[in-house]
Coordinates of C-alpha atoms and ligand atoms in Angstrom, one line a residue:
M1 CA 86.2 -57.1 -110.8
I2 CA 88.0 -57.8 -114.2
F3 CA 89.1 -54.2 -114.2
R4 CA 90.7 -54.6 -110.7
N5 CA 92.5 -57.7 -111.8
V6 CA 93.9 -56.0 -114.8
T7 CA 95.2 -53.1 -112.7
L8 CA 96.7 -55.5 -110.2
T9 CA 98.4 -57.5 -113.0
C10 CA 99.8 -54.4 -114.5
F11 CA 101.1 -53.3 -111.1
M12 CA 102.7 -56.7 -110.5
M13 CA 104.3 -56.7 -114.0
S14 CA 105.8 -53.3 -113.4
L15 CA 107.3 -54.6 -110.2
L16 CA 108.8 -57.5 -112.1
A17 CA 110.3 -55.2 -114.7
C18 CA 112.3 -53.4 -112.0
S19 CA 115.5 -54.8 -110.6
C20 CA 117.6 -53.9 -107.6
G21 CA 121.0 -52.5 -108.4
Q22 CA 123.5 -51.6 -105.8
K23 CA 124.8 -48.1 -105.3
T24 CA 127.3 -46.7 -102.8
V25 CA 126.4 -43.6 -101.0
N26 CA 128.6 -42.2 -98.3
N27 CA 130.5 -45.5 -98.2
T28 CA 127.4 -47.6 -97.6
T29 CA 125.9 -49.8 -100.2
V30 CA 122.2 -49.2 -100.8
S31 CA 119.7 -50.9 -103.1
E32 CA 118.1 -48.7 -105.7
R33 CA 115.4 -49.5 -108.1
Y34 CA 116.3 -49.6 -111.7
E35 CA 113.5 -49.2 -114.2
Q36 CA 113.9 -51.4 -117.3
V37 CA 113.2 -49.6 -120.5
S38 CA 113.3 -52.6 -122.9
P39 CA 110.5 -55.1 -123.6
D40 CA 110.9 -58.4 -121.7
F41 CA 113.2 -60.9 -123.3
N42 CA 111.5 -64.3 -123.5
S43 CA 114.0 -67.1 -122.6
D44 CA 111.6 -69.9 -123.6
S45 CA 111.5 -68.4 -127.1
A46 CA 115.3 -68.1 -127.2
Y47 CA 115.7 -71.7 -125.9
Y48 CA 113.4 -72.9 -128.7
F49 CA 115.6 -71.1 -131.3
V50 CA 118.8 -72.8 -129.8
D51 CA 117.1 -76.2 -129.8
K52 CA 115.8 -75.7 -133.3
Q53 CA 119.3 -75.1 -134.7
V54 CA 120.8 -78.1 -132.8
A55 CA 118.1 -80.3 -134.3
F56 CA 119.4 -79.7 -137.8
G57 CA 122.6 -81.5 -136.8
P58 CA 126.1 -80.0 -136.9
R59 CA 126.1 -76.9 -139.0
V60 CA 129.4 -77.6 -140.7
P61 CA 129.9 -75.6 -144.0
N62 CA 129.3 -77.7 -147.2
T63 CA 126.8 -80.0 -145.5
E64 CA 123.0 -80.4 -145.9
A65 CA 122.4 -79.5 -142.2
H66 CA 124.3 -76.2 -142.8
K67 CA 122.2 -75.4 -145.8
A68 CA 118.9 -76.2 -144.1
C69 CA 119.8 -74.2 -140.9
G70 CA 120.9 -71.2 -143.0
D71 CA 117.6 -71.2 -144.8
F72 CA 115.8 -71.4 -141.5
L73 CA 117.8 -68.4 -140.2
V74 CA 117.0 -66.3 -143.3
S75 CA 113.3 -67.2 -143.1
Q76 CA 113.1 -66.3 -139.4
L77 CA 114.7 -62.9 -139.9
E78 CA 112.4 -62.2 -142.8
K79 CA 109.4 -63.2 -140.7
F80 CA 110.5 -60.8 -138.0
G81 CA 110.5 -57.9 -140.6
A82 CA 114.2 -57.6 -141.2
K83 CA 115.6 -56.6 -144.6
V84 CA 117.8 -59.7 -145.2
F85 CA 121.2 -59.8 -147.0
E86 CA 122.9 -63.0 -147.8
Q87 CA 126.6 -62.8 -148.4
K88 CA 128.0 -65.9 -150.1
A89 CA 131.7 -66.5 -150.3
D90 CA 134.0 -69.3 -151.1
L91 CA 136.6 -69.3 -148.4
K92 CA 139.7 -71.4 -148.1
A93 CA 140.2 -73.4 -144.9
F94 CA 143.5 -74.4 -143.3
D95 CA 143.6 -77.7 -145.2
G96 CA 142.7 -76.2 -148.5
T97 CA 139.0 -77.2 -148.4
V98 CA 136.9 -74.5 -150.1
L99 CA 134.0 -73.6 -147.7
H100 CA 130.8 -72.3 -149.3
A101 CA 130.2 -69.8 -146.6
R102 CA 127.1 -67.7 -146.0
N103 CA 127.0 -64.6 -143.8
I104 CA 123.4 -63.8 -143.0
I105 CA 122.5 -60.2 -142.2
G106 CA 119.1 -58.9 -140.9
S107 CA 118.7 -55.1 -140.9
F108 CA 116.0 -53.4 -138.8
N109 CA 115.1 -49.9 -139.7
P110 CA 117.6 -49.9 -142.6
E111 CA 117.2 -46.2 -143.4
N112 CA 118.3 -45.1 -140.0
P113 CA 121.9 -43.8 -140.3
E114 CA 122.6 -44.4 -136.6
R115 CA 123.1 -48.2 -136.1
I116 CA 124.0 -50.9 -133.6
L117 CA 125.6 -54.1 -134.8
L118 CA 124.8 -57.4 -133.0
F119 CA 126.6 -60.6 -134.1
A120 CA 127.2 -64.3 -133.4
H121 CA 128.6 -67.2 -135.4
W122 CA 126.1 -69.8 -136.7
D123 CA 128.5 -72.5 -138.0
T124 CA 129.7 -75.4 -135.9
R125 CA 133.1 -76.9 -135.6
P126 CA 133.8 -80.0 -137.8
F127 CA 136.1 -81.4 -135.1
S128 CA 135.6 -82.4 -131.4
D129 CA 139.3 -82.0 -131.0
H130 CA 139.1 -81.3 -127.3
D131 CA 137.2 -84.4 -126.6
P132 CA 138.8 -86.7 -123.9
D133 CA 138.3 -89.6 -126.3
Q134 CA 140.6 -89.4 -129.3
K135 CA 138.2 -91.4 -131.4
N136 CA 135.9 -88.3 -131.4
H137 CA 138.4 -85.8 -132.6
R138 CA 137.1 -85.9 -136.2
T139 CA 133.5 -85.8 -135.1
P140 CA 131.7 -82.5 -135.5
V141 CA 130.4 -80.7 -132.4
Q142 CA 126.7 -80.2 -131.8
G143 CA 127.3 -76.6 -131.0
A144 CA 124.4 -75.9 -128.6
N145 CA 126.5 -73.4 -126.7
D146 CA 129.2 -72.9 -129.3
G147 CA 127.2 -71.3 -132.0
A148 CA 123.5 -71.9 -131.4
S149 CA 123.3 -70.0 -128.1
G150 CA 124.4 -66.6 -129.5
V151 CA 122.2 -67.0 -132.6
G152 CA 119.2 -68.1 -130.5
V153 CA 119.5 -65.0 -128.3
L154 CA 119.7 -62.8 -131.3
L155 CA 116.7 -64.4 -133.0
E156 CA 114.7 -63.5 -129.9
V157 CA 116.1 -60.0 -130.0
A158 CA 115.0 -59.8 -133.7
R159 CA 111.5 -61.0 -132.7
I160 CA 111.2 -58.1 -130.2
L161 CA 112.7 -55.5 -132.5
Q162 CA 109.8 -56.1 -134.8
E163 CA 107.4 -55.3 -132.0
K164 CA 108.9 -52.1 -130.7
T165 CA 111.2 -49.9 -132.7
P166 CA 114.3 -48.6 -130.8
N167 CA 115.8 -45.2 -131.5
L168 CA 118.7 -46.6 -133.5
G169 CA 118.7 -49.0 -136.5
V170 CA 120.0 -52.5 -135.6
D171 CA 121.9 -55.0 -137.8
I172 CA 122.1 -58.6 -136.7
I173 CA 124.8 -60.6 -138.5
F174 CA 125.2 -64.4 -138.3
F175 CA 128.7 -65.1 -139.4
D176 CA 129.7 -68.3 -141.0
A177 CA 133.0 -70.3 -140.9
E178 CA 134.1 -69.0 -137.5
D179 CA 134.9 -72.4 -136.1
Y180 CA 136.9 -74.1 -138.8
G181 CA 140.3 -73.2 -137.2
T182 CA 143.2 -75.6 -137.4
P183 CA 142.6 -78.6 -135.2
Y184 CA 145.0 -79.7 -132.5
F185 CA 145.8 -83.0 -134.2
E186 CA 147.0 -81.2 -137.4
E187 CA 150.7 -81.4 -137.2
N188 CA 151.8 -79.4 -140.3
A189 CA 149.4 -76.6 -139.9
A190 CA 150.1 -73.8 -142.4
G191 CA 150.6 -70.4 -140.9
G192 CA 147.7 -67.9 -141.0
D193 CA 144.6 -67.1 -139.1
W194 CA 142.1 -69.8 -139.9
W195 CA 139.4 -68.9 -137.4
C196 CA 136.7 -66.3 -138.1
L197 CA 136.8 -66.7 -141.9
G198 CA 133.3 -65.3 -142.4
S199 CA 133.8 -62.2 -140.3
Q200 CA 137.2 -61.6 -141.8
Y201 CA 135.5 -61.7 -145.3
W202 CA 132.7 -59.4 -144.2
A203 CA 135.0 -56.9 -142.5
K204 CA 136.8 -56.4 -145.8
N205 CA 133.7 -56.7 -148.0
P206 CA 130.7 -55.4 -146.0
H207 CA 127.2 -56.0 -147.3
I208 CA 126.9 -52.2 -147.8
P209 CA 130.0 -50.4 -149.0
G210 CA 131.5 -48.3 -146.2
Y211 CA 129.1 -49.9 -143.6
K212 CA 129.5 -48.3 -140.1
A213 CA 127.8 -48.8 -136.8
R214 CA 128.1 -46.9 -133.5
F215 CA 129.3 -50.1 -131.8
G216 CA 129.1 -53.8 -132.0
I217 CA 128.3 -56.7 -129.6
L218 CA 129.4 -60.3 -130.2
L219 CA 127.7 -63.1 -128.4
D220 CA 129.7 -66.3 -128.2
M221 CA 128.9 -69.2 -125.8
V222 CA 126.2 -67.4 -123.9
G223 CA 124.0 -70.3 -122.8
A224 CA 125.8 -72.3 -120.2
P225 CA 124.3 -72.7 -116.7
D226 CA 126.1 -70.2 -114.4
A227 CA 128.1 -68.8 -117.2
T228 CA 130.6 -66.1 -116.3
F229 CA 131.6 -63.2 -118.7
Y230 CA 134.7 -61.3 -118.0
K231 CA 135.8 -58.0 -119.6
E232 CA 137.7 -59.5 -122.5
A233 CA 141.0 -57.8 -123.3
I234 CA 140.5 -57.0 -127.0
S235 CA 137.1 -55.6 -126.3
R236 CA 138.7 -53.3 -123.6
Q237 CA 141.4 -52.3 -126.0
Y238 CA 139.1 -51.2 -128.8
A239 CA 135.8 -50.5 -127.0
R240 CA 136.4 -49.8 -123.3
G241 CA 133.2 -47.6 -123.1
I242 CA 131.0 -50.3 -124.6
V243 CA 132.3 -52.9 -122.1
E244 CA 131.4 -50.5 -119.3
K245 CA 128.0 -49.7 -120.8
V246 CA 127.1 -53.4 -121.1
W247 CA 128.5 -54.6 -117.8
G248 CA 126.9 -51.6 -116.0
T249 CA 123.6 -52.4 -117.6
A250 CA 123.8 -56.0 -116.6
R251 CA 124.6 -55.0 -113.0
D252 CA 121.6 -52.6 -113.0
L253 CA 119.3 -55.4 -114.2
G254 CA 120.6 -57.7 -111.4
Y255 CA 122.8 -59.9 -113.6
G256 CA 126.1 -59.1 -112.0
K257 CA 126.8 -62.7 -111.2
Y258 CA 127.1 -63.5 -114.9
F259 CA 128.8 -60.3 -116.0
V260 CA 131.7 -60.4 -113.6
D261 CA 133.3 -57.0 -112.8
R262 CA 136.8 -58.3 -113.6
D263 CA 139.2 -58.1 -116.6
G264 CA 139.7 -61.2 -118.7
G265 CA 142.4 -62.2 -121.2
G266 CA 142.2 -61.7 -125.0
I267 CA 140.3 -64.2 -127.2
T268 CA 140.5 -64.6 -131.0
D269 CA 137.0 -64.2 -132.1
D270 CA 134.7 -62.5 -134.7
H271 CA 135.0 -59.1 -133.0
V272 CA 138.7 -58.9 -134.0
P273 CA 138.2 -58.3 -137.7
V274 CA 135.2 -56.1 -137.0
N275 CA 137.4 -53.9 -134.8
E276 CA 140.6 -54.1 -136.8
H277 CA 139.3 -53.9 -140.4
R278 CA 135.9 -52.4 -140.2
R279 CA 136.8 -50.1 -137.3
I280 CA 133.6 -50.6 -135.4
P281 CA 134.3 -50.6 -131.7
S282 CA 133.1 -54.0 -130.7
I283 CA 133.0 -56.3 -127.7
D284 CA 132.8 -60.0 -127.1
I285 CA 130.5 -61.4 -124.5
I286 CA 132.0 -64.9 -124.1
H287 CA 131.9 -67.4 -121.3
Y288 CA 135.2 -67.9 -119.6
D289 CA 135.9 -70.6 -117.0
S290 CA 139.2 -70.6 -115.3
N291 CA 138.6 -74.1 -113.9
T292 CA 139.1 -75.9 -117.2
D293 CA 142.3 -76.2 -119.2
S294 CA 140.8 -74.6 -122.3
G295 CA 139.4 -71.7 -120.4
F296 CA 136.0 -72.4 -121.9
G297 CA 133.2 -74.8 -120.7
W298 CA 134.4 -78.4 -120.0
Y299 CA 132.3 -79.6 -123.0
W300 CA 133.9 -77.0 -125.4
H301 CA 134.9 -78.6 -128.7
T302 CA 133.7 -82.0 -127.4
T303 CA 130.8 -84.2 -128.4
K304 CA 129.0 -83.0 -125.2
D305 CA 128.2 -79.5 -126.3
D306 CA 124.5 -80.3 -126.3
M307 CA 121.2 -78.9 -125.0
S308 CA 121.9 -80.2 -121.5
N309 CA 124.4 -77.4 -121.2
I310 CA 121.9 -74.7 -122.1
S311 CA 120.2 -72.7 -119.3
K312 CA 117.2 -70.4 -119.8
E313 CA 118.4 -68.2 -116.9
T314 CA 121.7 -67.5 -118.7
L315 CA 120.0 -66.8 -122.0
K316 CA 117.7 -64.4 -120.2
A317 CA 120.6 -62.6 -118.5
V318 CA 122.4 -62.0 -121.7
G319 CA 119.3 -61.3 -123.9
Q320 CA 117.8 -58.8 -121.5
T321 CA 121.1 -57.0 -121.0
V322 CA 121.6 -56.7 -124.8
L323 CA 118.0 -55.5 -125.3
E324 CA 118.4 -53.0 -122.5
V325 CA 121.6 -51.6 -124.1
V326 CA 119.8 -51.3 -127.5
Y327 CA 116.7 -49.6 -126.2
K328 CA 118.6 -47.2 -123.9
E329 CA 120.7 -45.9 -126.8
K330 CA 119.7 -42.4 -128.0
Ligands
LIG1 C1 140.1 -69.8 -130.2 O1 139.9 -70.9 -129.8 C2 141.3 -69.4 -131.0 N1 139.2 -68.8 -130.2 C3 137.9 -69.0 -129.6 C4 136.9 -68.6 -130.5 C5 135.8 -69.6 -130.6 C6 135.9 -70.9 -130.9 N2 134.6 -69.4 -130.2 C7 133.9 -70.5 -130.4 N3 134.7 -71.4 -130.8
LIG2 ZN1 134.2 -73.2 -131.2

């Protein structure tokens, strides 16, 4: 009896692991089974990692919460068996503040010369300068979606990498000081590119001299309910094939409603220095919403970027897609 139940459970689990993709044959659309090769991404676990970061408070560089959360990220990566590199750098912000920044890198299978790079920013913005209430403009954001979502998905990816080794080595980088860009209320903003300071630094000073990867995937704001990801323009310019690989995989897994098959505009983000300076073809999976004036979620850079805007379904769609891309790679 127990044996039969186990067999039945295995059969049902294998059904769950398949998704229906759509395929056009002789001008008619047919469903075909796609067999997932990656282990299942656990969205409860990813959600927990997002919530855990938010609970530290805003992760603004030079604060206690930033220090405590950074320590947590290092300890998690170590627990999941990664070789961890910490890159510390003093980086000058738009207003002259020196940010004690910390890029955190977890390497899986570090001796494998063929590598995939996965990244997200872990800092949060010190200003809610898009908040409808001007009183909040100097209040830090909570960064549930803007920061913690990408890191949360990647921590769950890290947990799984430890359990089953893919063909390629994987590096996960949590970049610091992405979101300290010049605020809207700053009138005499000095020229220069003040976003993405941590990734700019790493791209010029990689943790391993001459570091290369086959390709890179950036996750930014990947937790909102019903998020939509368009094929971002800079990603297409530098890494067209990777965009198609990722969006095609999402479609195969049944996540086409999130990974929209349409071109999007260009967004300044951590994939820019990785493409331009490190020359690793890299894409940005970033939520774009044409119904808001910012183009991002309505709560973007406001005091409302909290856990109520995080959906396990979206985390699952993104996490399973990234895992599938990693485990399919030969
Ligand atoms: C700019 O707003 C210039 N770029 C979007 C990058 C970003 C900010 N991602 C999260 N916060
Ligand atoms: Zn931001």
